[in-house]
Backbone as CSV, one residue per row, in Angstrom:
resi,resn,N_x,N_y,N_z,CA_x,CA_y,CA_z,C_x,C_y,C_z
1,UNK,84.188,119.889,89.826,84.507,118.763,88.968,83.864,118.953,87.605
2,UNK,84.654,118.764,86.374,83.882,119.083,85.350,83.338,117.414,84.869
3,UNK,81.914,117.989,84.633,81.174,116.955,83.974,81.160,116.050,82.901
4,UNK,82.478,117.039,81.714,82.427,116.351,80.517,82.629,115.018,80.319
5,UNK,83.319,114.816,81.403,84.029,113.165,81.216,82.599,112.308,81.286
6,UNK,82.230,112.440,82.631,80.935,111.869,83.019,79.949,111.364,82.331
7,UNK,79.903,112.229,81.471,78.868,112.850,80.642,79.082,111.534,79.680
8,UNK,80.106,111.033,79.418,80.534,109.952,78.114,80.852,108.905,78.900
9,UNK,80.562,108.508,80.247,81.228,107.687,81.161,79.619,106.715,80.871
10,UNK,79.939,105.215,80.578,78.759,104.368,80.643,78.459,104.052,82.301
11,UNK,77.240,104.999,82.791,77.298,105.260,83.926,76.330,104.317,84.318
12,UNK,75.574,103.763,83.584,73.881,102.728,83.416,74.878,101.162,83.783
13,UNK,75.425,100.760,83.009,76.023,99.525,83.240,76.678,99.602,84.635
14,UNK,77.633,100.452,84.926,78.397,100.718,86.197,77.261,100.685,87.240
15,UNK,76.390,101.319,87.245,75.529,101.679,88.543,75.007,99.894,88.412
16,UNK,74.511,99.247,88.169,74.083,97.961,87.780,75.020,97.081,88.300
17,UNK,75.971,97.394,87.768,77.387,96.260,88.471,77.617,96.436,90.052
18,UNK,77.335,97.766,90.180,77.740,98.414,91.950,76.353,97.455,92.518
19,UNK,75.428,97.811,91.801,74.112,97.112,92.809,74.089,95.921,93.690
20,UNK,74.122,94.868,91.821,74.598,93.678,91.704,75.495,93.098,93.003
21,UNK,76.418,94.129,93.221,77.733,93.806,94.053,77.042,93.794,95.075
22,UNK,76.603,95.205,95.602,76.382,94.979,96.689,75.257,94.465,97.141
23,UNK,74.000,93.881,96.853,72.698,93.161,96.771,73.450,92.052,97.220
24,UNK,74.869,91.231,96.710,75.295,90.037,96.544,76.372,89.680,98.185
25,UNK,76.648,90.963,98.295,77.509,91.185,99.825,76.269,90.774,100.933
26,UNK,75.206,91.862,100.684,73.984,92.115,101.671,73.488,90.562,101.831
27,UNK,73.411,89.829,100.893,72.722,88.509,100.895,73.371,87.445,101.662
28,UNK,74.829,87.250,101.187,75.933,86.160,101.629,76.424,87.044,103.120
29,UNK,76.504,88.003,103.511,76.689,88.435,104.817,75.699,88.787,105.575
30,UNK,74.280,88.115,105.208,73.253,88.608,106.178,73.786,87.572,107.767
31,UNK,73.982,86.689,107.453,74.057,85.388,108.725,75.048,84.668,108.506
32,UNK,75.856,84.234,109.823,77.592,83.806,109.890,76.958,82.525,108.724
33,UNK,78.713,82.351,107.858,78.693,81.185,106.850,79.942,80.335,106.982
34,UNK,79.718,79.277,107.022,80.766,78.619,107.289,81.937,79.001,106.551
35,UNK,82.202,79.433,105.285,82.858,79.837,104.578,82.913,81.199,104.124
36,UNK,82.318,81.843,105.108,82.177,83.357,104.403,81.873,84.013,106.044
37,UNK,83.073,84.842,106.614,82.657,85.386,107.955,83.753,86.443,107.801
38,UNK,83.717,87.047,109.384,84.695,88.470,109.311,86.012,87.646,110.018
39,UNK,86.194,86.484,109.864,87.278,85.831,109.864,88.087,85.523,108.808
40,UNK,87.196,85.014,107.822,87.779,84.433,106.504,88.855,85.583,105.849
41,UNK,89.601,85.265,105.328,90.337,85.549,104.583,90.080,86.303,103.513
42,UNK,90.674,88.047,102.762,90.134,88.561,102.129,90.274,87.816,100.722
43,UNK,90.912,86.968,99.992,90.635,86.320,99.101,89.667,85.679,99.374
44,UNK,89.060,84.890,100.021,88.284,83.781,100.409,87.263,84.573,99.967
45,UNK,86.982,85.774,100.696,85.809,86.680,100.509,85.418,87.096,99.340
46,UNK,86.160,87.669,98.861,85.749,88.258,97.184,86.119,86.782,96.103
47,UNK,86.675,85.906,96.324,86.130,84.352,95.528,84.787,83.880,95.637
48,UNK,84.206,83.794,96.515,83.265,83.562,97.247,81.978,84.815,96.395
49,UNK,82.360,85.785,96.731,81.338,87.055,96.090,81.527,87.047,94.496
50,UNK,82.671,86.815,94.116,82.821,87.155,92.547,81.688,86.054,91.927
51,UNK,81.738,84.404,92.689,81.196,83.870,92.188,79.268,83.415,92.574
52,UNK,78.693,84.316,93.533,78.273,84.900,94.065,77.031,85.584,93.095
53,UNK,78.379,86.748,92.816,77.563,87.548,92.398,77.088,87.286,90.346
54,UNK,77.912,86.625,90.061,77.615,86.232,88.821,76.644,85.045,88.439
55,UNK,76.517,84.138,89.047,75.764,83.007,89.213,74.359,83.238,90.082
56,UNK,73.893,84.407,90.413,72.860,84.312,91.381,72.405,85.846,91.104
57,UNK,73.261,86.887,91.409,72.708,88.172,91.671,72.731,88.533,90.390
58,UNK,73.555,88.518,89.665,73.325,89.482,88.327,72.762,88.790,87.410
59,UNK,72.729,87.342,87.149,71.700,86.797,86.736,70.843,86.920,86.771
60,UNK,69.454,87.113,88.030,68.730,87.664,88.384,67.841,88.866,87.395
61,UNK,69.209,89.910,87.508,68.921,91.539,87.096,69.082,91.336,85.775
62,UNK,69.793,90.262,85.028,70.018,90.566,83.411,71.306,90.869,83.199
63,UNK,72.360,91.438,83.854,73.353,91.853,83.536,74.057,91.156,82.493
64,UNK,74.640,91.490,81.491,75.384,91.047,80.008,76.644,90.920,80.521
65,UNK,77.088,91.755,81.510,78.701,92.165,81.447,79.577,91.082,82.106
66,UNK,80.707,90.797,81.906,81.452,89.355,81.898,81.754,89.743,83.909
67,UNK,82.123,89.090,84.859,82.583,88.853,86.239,83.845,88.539,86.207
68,UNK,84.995,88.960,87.067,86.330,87.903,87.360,86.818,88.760,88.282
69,UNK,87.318,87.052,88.894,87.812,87.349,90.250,89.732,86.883,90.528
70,UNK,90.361,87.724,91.062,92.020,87.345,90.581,92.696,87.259,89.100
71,UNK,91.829,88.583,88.467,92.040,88.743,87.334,93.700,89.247,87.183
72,UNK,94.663,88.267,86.582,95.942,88.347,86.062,95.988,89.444,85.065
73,UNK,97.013,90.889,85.304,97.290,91.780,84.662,98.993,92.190,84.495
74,UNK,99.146,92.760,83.970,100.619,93.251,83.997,101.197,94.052,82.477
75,UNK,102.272,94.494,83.045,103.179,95.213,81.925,104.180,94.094,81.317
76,UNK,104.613,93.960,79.741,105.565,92.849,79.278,106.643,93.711,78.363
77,UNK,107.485,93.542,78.615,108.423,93.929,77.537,108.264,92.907,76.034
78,UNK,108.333,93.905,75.061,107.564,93.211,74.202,108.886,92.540,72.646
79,UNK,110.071,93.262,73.685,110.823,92.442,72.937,111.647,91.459,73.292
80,UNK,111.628,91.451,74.389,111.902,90.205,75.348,111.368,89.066,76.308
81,UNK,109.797,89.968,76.005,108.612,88.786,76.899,108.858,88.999,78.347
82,UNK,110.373,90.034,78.796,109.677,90.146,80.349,108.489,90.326,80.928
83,UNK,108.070,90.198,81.836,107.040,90.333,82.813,108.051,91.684,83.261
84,UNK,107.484,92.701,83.239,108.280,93.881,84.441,107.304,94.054,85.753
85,UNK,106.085,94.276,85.222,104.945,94.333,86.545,103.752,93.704,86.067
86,UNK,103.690,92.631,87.685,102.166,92.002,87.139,101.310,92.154,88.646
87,UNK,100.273,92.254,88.361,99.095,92.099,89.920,97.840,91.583,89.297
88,UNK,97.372,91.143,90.374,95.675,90.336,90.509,94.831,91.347,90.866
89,UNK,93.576,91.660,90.412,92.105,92.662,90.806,91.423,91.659,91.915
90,UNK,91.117,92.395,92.539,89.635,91.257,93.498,89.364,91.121,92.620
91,UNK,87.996,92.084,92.308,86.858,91.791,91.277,86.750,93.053,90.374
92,UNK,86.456,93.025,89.098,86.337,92.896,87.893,84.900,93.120,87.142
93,UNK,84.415,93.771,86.765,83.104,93.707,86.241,83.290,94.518,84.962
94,UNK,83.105,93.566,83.593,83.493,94.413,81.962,82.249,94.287,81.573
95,UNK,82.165,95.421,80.666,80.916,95.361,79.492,81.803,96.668,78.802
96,UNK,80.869,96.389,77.594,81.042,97.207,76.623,80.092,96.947,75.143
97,UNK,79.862,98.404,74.711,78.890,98.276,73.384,79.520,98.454,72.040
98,UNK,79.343,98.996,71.303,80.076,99.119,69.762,80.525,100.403,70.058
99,UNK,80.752,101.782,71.041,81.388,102.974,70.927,81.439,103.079,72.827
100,UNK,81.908,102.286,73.450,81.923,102.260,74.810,82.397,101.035,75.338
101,UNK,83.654,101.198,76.750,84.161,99.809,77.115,84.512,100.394,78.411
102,UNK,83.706,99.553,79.486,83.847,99.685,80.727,84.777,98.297,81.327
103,UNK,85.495,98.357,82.066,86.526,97.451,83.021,86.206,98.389,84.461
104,UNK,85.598,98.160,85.251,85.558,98.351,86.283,85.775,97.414,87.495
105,UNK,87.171,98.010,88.174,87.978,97.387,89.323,87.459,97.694,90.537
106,UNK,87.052,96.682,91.458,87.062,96.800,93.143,88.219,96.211,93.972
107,UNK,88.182,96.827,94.206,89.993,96.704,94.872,89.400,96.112,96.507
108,UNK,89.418,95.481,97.450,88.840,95.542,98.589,90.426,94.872,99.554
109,UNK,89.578,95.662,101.099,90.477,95.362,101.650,89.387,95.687,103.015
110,UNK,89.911,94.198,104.159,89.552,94.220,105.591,90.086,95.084,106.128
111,UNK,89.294,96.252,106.840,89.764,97.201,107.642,88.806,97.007,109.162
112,UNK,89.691,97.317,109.951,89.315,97.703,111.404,89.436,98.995,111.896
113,UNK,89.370,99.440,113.105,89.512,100.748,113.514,91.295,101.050,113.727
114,UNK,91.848,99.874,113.235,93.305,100.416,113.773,94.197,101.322,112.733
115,UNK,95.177,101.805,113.147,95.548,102.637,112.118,96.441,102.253,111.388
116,UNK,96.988,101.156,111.555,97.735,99.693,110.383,96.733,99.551,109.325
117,UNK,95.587,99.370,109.700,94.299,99.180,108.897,94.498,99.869,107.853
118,UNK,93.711,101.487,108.478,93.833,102.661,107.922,94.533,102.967,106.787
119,UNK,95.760,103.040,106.929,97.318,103.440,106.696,97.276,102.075,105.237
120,UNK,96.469,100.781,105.211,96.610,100.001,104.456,95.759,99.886,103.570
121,UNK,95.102,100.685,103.935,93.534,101.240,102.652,94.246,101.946,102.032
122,UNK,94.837,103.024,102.554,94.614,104.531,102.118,96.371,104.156,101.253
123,UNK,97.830,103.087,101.477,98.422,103.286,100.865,98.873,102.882,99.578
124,UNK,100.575,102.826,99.286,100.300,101.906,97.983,99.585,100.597,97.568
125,UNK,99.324,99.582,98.855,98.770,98.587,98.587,97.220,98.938,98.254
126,UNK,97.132,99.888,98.305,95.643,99.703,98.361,94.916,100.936,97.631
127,UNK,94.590,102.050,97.992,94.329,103.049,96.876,94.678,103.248,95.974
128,UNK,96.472,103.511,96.414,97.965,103.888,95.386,97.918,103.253,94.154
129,UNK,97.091,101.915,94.354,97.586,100.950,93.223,96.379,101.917,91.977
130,UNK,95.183,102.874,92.579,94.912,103.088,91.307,95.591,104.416,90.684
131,UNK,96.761,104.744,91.525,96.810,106.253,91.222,98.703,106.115,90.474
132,UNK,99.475,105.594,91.227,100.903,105.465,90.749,100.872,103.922,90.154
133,UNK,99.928,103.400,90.832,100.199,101.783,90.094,99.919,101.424,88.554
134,UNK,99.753,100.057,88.217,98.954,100.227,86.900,97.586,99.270,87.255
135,UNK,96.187,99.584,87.928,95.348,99.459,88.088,94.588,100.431,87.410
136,UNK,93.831,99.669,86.640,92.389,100.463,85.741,93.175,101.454,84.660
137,UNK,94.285,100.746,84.068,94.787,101.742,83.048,93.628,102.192,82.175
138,UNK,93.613,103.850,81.934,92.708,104.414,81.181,91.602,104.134,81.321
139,UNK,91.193,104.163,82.734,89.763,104.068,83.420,89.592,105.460,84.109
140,UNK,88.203,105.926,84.013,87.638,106.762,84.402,87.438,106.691,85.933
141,UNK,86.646,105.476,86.083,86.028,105.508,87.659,86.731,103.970,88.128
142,UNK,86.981,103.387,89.598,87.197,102.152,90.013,86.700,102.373,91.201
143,UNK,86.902,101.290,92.165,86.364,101.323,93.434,86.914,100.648,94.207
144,UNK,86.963,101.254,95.557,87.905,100.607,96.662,86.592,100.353,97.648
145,UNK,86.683,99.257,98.647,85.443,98.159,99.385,86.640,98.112,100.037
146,UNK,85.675,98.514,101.195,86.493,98.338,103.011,85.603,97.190,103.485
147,UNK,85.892,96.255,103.954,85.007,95.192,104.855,85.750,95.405,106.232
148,UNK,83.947,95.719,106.518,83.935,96.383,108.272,84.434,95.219,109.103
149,UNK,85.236,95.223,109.980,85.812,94.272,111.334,85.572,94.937,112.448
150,UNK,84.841,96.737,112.666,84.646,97.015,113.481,83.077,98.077,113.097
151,UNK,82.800,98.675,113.941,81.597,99.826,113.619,82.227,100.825,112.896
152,UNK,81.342,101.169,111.964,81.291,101.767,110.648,82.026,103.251,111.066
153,UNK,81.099,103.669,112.107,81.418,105.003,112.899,83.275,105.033,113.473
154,UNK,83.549,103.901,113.986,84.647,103.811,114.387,85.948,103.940,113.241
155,UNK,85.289,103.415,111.994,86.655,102.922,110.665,85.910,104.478,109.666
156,UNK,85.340,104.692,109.050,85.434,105.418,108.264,85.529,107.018,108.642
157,UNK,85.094,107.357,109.349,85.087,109.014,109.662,87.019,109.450,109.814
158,UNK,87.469,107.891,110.591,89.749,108.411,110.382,90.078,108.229,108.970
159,UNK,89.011,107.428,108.487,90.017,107.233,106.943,89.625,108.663,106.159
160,UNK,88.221,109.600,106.369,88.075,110.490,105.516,89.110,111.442,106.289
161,UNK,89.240,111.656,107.412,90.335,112.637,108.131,91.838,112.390,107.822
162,UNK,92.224,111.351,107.307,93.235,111.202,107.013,93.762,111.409,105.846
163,UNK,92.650,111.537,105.062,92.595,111.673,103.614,93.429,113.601,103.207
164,UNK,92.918,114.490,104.654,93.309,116.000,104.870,94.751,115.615,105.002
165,UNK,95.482,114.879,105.276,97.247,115.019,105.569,97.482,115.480,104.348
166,UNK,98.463,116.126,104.214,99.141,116.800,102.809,100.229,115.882,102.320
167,UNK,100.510,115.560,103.519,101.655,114.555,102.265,101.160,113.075,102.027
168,UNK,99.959,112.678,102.712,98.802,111.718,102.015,98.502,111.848,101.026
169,UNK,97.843,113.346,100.986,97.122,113.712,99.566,98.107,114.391,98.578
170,UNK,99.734,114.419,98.736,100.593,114.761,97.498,100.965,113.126,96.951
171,UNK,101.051,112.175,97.650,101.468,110.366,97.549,100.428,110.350,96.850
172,UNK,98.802,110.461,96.779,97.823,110.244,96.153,97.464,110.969,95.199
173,UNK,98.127,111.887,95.075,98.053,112.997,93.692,96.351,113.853,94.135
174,UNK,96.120,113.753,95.130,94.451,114.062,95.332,94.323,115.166,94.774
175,UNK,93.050,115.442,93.978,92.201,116.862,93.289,91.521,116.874,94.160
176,UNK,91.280,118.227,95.048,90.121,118.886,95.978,89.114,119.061,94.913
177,UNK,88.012,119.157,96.101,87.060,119.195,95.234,86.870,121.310,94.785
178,UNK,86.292,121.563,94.357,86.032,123.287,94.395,85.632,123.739,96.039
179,UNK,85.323,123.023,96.686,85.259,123.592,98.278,86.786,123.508,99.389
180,UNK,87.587,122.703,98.348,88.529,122.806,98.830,88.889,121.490,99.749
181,UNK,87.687,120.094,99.667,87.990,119.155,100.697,88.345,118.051,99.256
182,UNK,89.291,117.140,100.509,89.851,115.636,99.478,88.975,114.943,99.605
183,UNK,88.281,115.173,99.684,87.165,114.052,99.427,85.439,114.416,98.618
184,UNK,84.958,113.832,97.933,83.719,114.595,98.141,82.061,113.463,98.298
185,UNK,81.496,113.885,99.118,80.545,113.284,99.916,79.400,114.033,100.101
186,UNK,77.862,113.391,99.558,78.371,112.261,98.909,78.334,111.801,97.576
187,UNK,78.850,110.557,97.298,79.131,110.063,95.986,78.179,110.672,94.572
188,UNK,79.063,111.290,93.904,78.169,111.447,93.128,78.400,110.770,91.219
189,UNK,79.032,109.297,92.420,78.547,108.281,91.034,77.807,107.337,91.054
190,UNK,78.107,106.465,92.629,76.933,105.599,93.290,76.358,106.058,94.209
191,UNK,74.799,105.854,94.790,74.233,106.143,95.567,74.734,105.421,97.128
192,UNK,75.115,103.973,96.520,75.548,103.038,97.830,77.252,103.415,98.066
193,UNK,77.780,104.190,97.590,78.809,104.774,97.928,79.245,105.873,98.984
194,UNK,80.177,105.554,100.140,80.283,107.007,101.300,80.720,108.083,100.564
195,UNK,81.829,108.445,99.616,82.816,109.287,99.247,83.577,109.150,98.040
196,UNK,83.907,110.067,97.030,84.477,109.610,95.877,85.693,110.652,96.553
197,UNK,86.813,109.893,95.687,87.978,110.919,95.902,88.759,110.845,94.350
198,UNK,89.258,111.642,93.786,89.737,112.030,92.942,91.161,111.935,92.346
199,UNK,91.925,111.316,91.206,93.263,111.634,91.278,94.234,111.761,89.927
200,UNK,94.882,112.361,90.175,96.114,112.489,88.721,96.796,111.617,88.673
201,UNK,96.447,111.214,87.265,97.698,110.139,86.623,98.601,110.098,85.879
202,UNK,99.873,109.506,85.643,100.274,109.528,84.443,99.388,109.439,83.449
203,UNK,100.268,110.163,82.258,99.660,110.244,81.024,99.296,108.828,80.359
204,UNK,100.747,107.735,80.884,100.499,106.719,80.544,99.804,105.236,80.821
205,UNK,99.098,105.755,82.204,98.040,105.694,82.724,96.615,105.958,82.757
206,UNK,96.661,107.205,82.753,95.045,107.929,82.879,94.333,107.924,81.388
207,UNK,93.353,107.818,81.363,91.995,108.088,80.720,92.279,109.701,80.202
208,UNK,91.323,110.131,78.772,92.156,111.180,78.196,91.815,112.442,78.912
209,UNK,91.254,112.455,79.898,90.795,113.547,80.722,92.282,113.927,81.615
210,UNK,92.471,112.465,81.987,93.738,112.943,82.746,93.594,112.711,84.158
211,UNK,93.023,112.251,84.905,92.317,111.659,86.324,91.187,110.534,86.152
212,UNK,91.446,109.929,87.707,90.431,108.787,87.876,89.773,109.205,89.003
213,UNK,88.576,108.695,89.037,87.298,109.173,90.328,87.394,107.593,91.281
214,UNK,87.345,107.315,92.503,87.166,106.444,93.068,86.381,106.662,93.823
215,UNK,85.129,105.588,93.609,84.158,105.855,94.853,84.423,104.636,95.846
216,UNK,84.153,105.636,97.263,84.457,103.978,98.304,83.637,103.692,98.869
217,UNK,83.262,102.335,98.891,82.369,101.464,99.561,83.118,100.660,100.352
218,UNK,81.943,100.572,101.639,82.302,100.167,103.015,80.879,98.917,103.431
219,UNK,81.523,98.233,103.273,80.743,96.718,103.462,80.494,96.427,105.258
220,UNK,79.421,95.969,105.309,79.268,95.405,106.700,78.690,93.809,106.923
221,UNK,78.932,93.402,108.006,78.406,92.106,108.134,77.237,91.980,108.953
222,UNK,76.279,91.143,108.597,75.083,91.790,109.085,74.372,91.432,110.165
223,UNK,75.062,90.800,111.101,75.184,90.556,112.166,76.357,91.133,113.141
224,UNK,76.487,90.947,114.840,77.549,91.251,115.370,78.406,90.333,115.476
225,UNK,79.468,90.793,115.531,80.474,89.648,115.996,80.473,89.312,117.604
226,UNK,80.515,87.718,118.123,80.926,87.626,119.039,81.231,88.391,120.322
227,UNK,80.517,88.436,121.523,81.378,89.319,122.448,82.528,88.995,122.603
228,UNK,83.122,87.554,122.780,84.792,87.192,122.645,85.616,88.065,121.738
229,UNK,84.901,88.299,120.762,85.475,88.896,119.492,85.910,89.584,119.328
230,UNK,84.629,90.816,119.867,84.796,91.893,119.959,85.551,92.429,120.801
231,UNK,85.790,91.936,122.100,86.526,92.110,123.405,87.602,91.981,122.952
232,UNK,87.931,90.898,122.261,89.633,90.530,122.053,90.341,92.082,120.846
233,UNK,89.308,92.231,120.153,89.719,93.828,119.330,89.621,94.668,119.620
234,UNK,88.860,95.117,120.879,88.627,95.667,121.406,90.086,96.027,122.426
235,UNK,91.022,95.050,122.971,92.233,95.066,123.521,93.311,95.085,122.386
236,UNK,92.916,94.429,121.213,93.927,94.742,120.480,93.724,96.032,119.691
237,UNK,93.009,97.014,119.712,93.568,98.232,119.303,93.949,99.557,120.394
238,UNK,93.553,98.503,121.664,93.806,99.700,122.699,95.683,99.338,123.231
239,UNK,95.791,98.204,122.538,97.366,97.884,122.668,98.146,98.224,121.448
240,UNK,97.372,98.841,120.349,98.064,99.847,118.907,98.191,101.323,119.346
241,UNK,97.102,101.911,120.508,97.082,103.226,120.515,98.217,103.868,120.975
């Protein structure tokens, strides 16, 4: 991977925002919340964290950089005011100085061990959107957040194996790393990150390098779920296999 980009990438603010984030997950998912569980709803969840993490955690640390959550984006025809494509970010974390402007996207999505799950991380809804979609136009780095519904061991080790399919990694435009794997691990943009993976964009898309880096983070809840719970997912992925 060449460094140059990196090298000009405001990597101090970013690492700060990742913290922030996740300090703010670790806190609100230490113990079940009436409004915040591995039930709730993935909007519910990142509403809940966006506001979370701006009002409590990054306050805290100092952070300058603005928060938003269901941030409204899209493409307009500009001589007719169509809307052609519009989508919402989870969360959102901007700063910028007088020769530097970071927009950094977390894209998140509830995953389990099933391979509906899987298959819904890894496709257009969900990675794709930073690679063919228009998510993080002319962004360097973004980030995709798995929230665990099962053991960590169980959900992430298929999503990095799946990441090896070839016609996965031609849909995702994936850059190997120089060893030759789609993935590379570990992160070498966040520390609290499993894996960055790499990808080609349109021109009219990508950042002037010409690719975006995604590092992925995998959230847990910090307690177990329920034996009911677990039992009942426990039958429902042995009735997917």
């Amino acid at each position: 991977m060449s460094s140059a980009w990196l090298s000009a990438f405001p990597i101090q603010p970013a690492t700060e925002a990742v913290e922030a984030l996740c300090d703010a997950w670790r806190e609100l998912a230490q113990q079940p919340r009436k409004e915040f569980h591995p039930k709730s709803k993935e909007p519910a969840l990142t509403k809940r964290l966006r506001m979370y993490v701006e009002t409590h955690t990054a306050r805290k640390r100092g952070l300058l950089g603005m928060w938003a959550a269901e941030d409204n984006f899209g493409v307009i025809d500009p001589d007719t005011a169509e809307i052609i494509e519009e989508r919402r970010t989870d969360i959102v974390y901007g700063w910028n100085d007088s020769s530097r402007e970071l927009k950094l996207v977390f894209e998140f999505k509830r995953i389990g061990r099933q391979k509906s799950h899987r298959d819904h991380y890894l496709g257009q809804s969900g990675l794709g959107r930073f690679v063919t979609g228009i998510y993080s136009r002319h962004q360097a780095v973004a980030a995709m957040v798995g929230i665990l519904l099962d053991p960590k061991p169980d959900v992430v080790p298929p999503i990095r194996k799946a990441l090896g399919n070839s016609v996965l990694a031609t849909s995702l435009k994936l850059r190997p790393t120089t060893a030759g794997s789609p993935f590379e691990q570990p992160s070498v943009l966040f520390a609290a990150a499993d894996f960055d993976t790499e990808h080609d964009r349109d021109p009219a898309l990508a950042p002037t390098h010409g690719h975006i880096r995604i590092a992925h983070f995998f959230f847990e809840f910090g307690y177990e779920l329920p034996k009911k719970e677990k039992e009942k997912k426990a039958l429902q992925s042995k009735s997917e296999a």
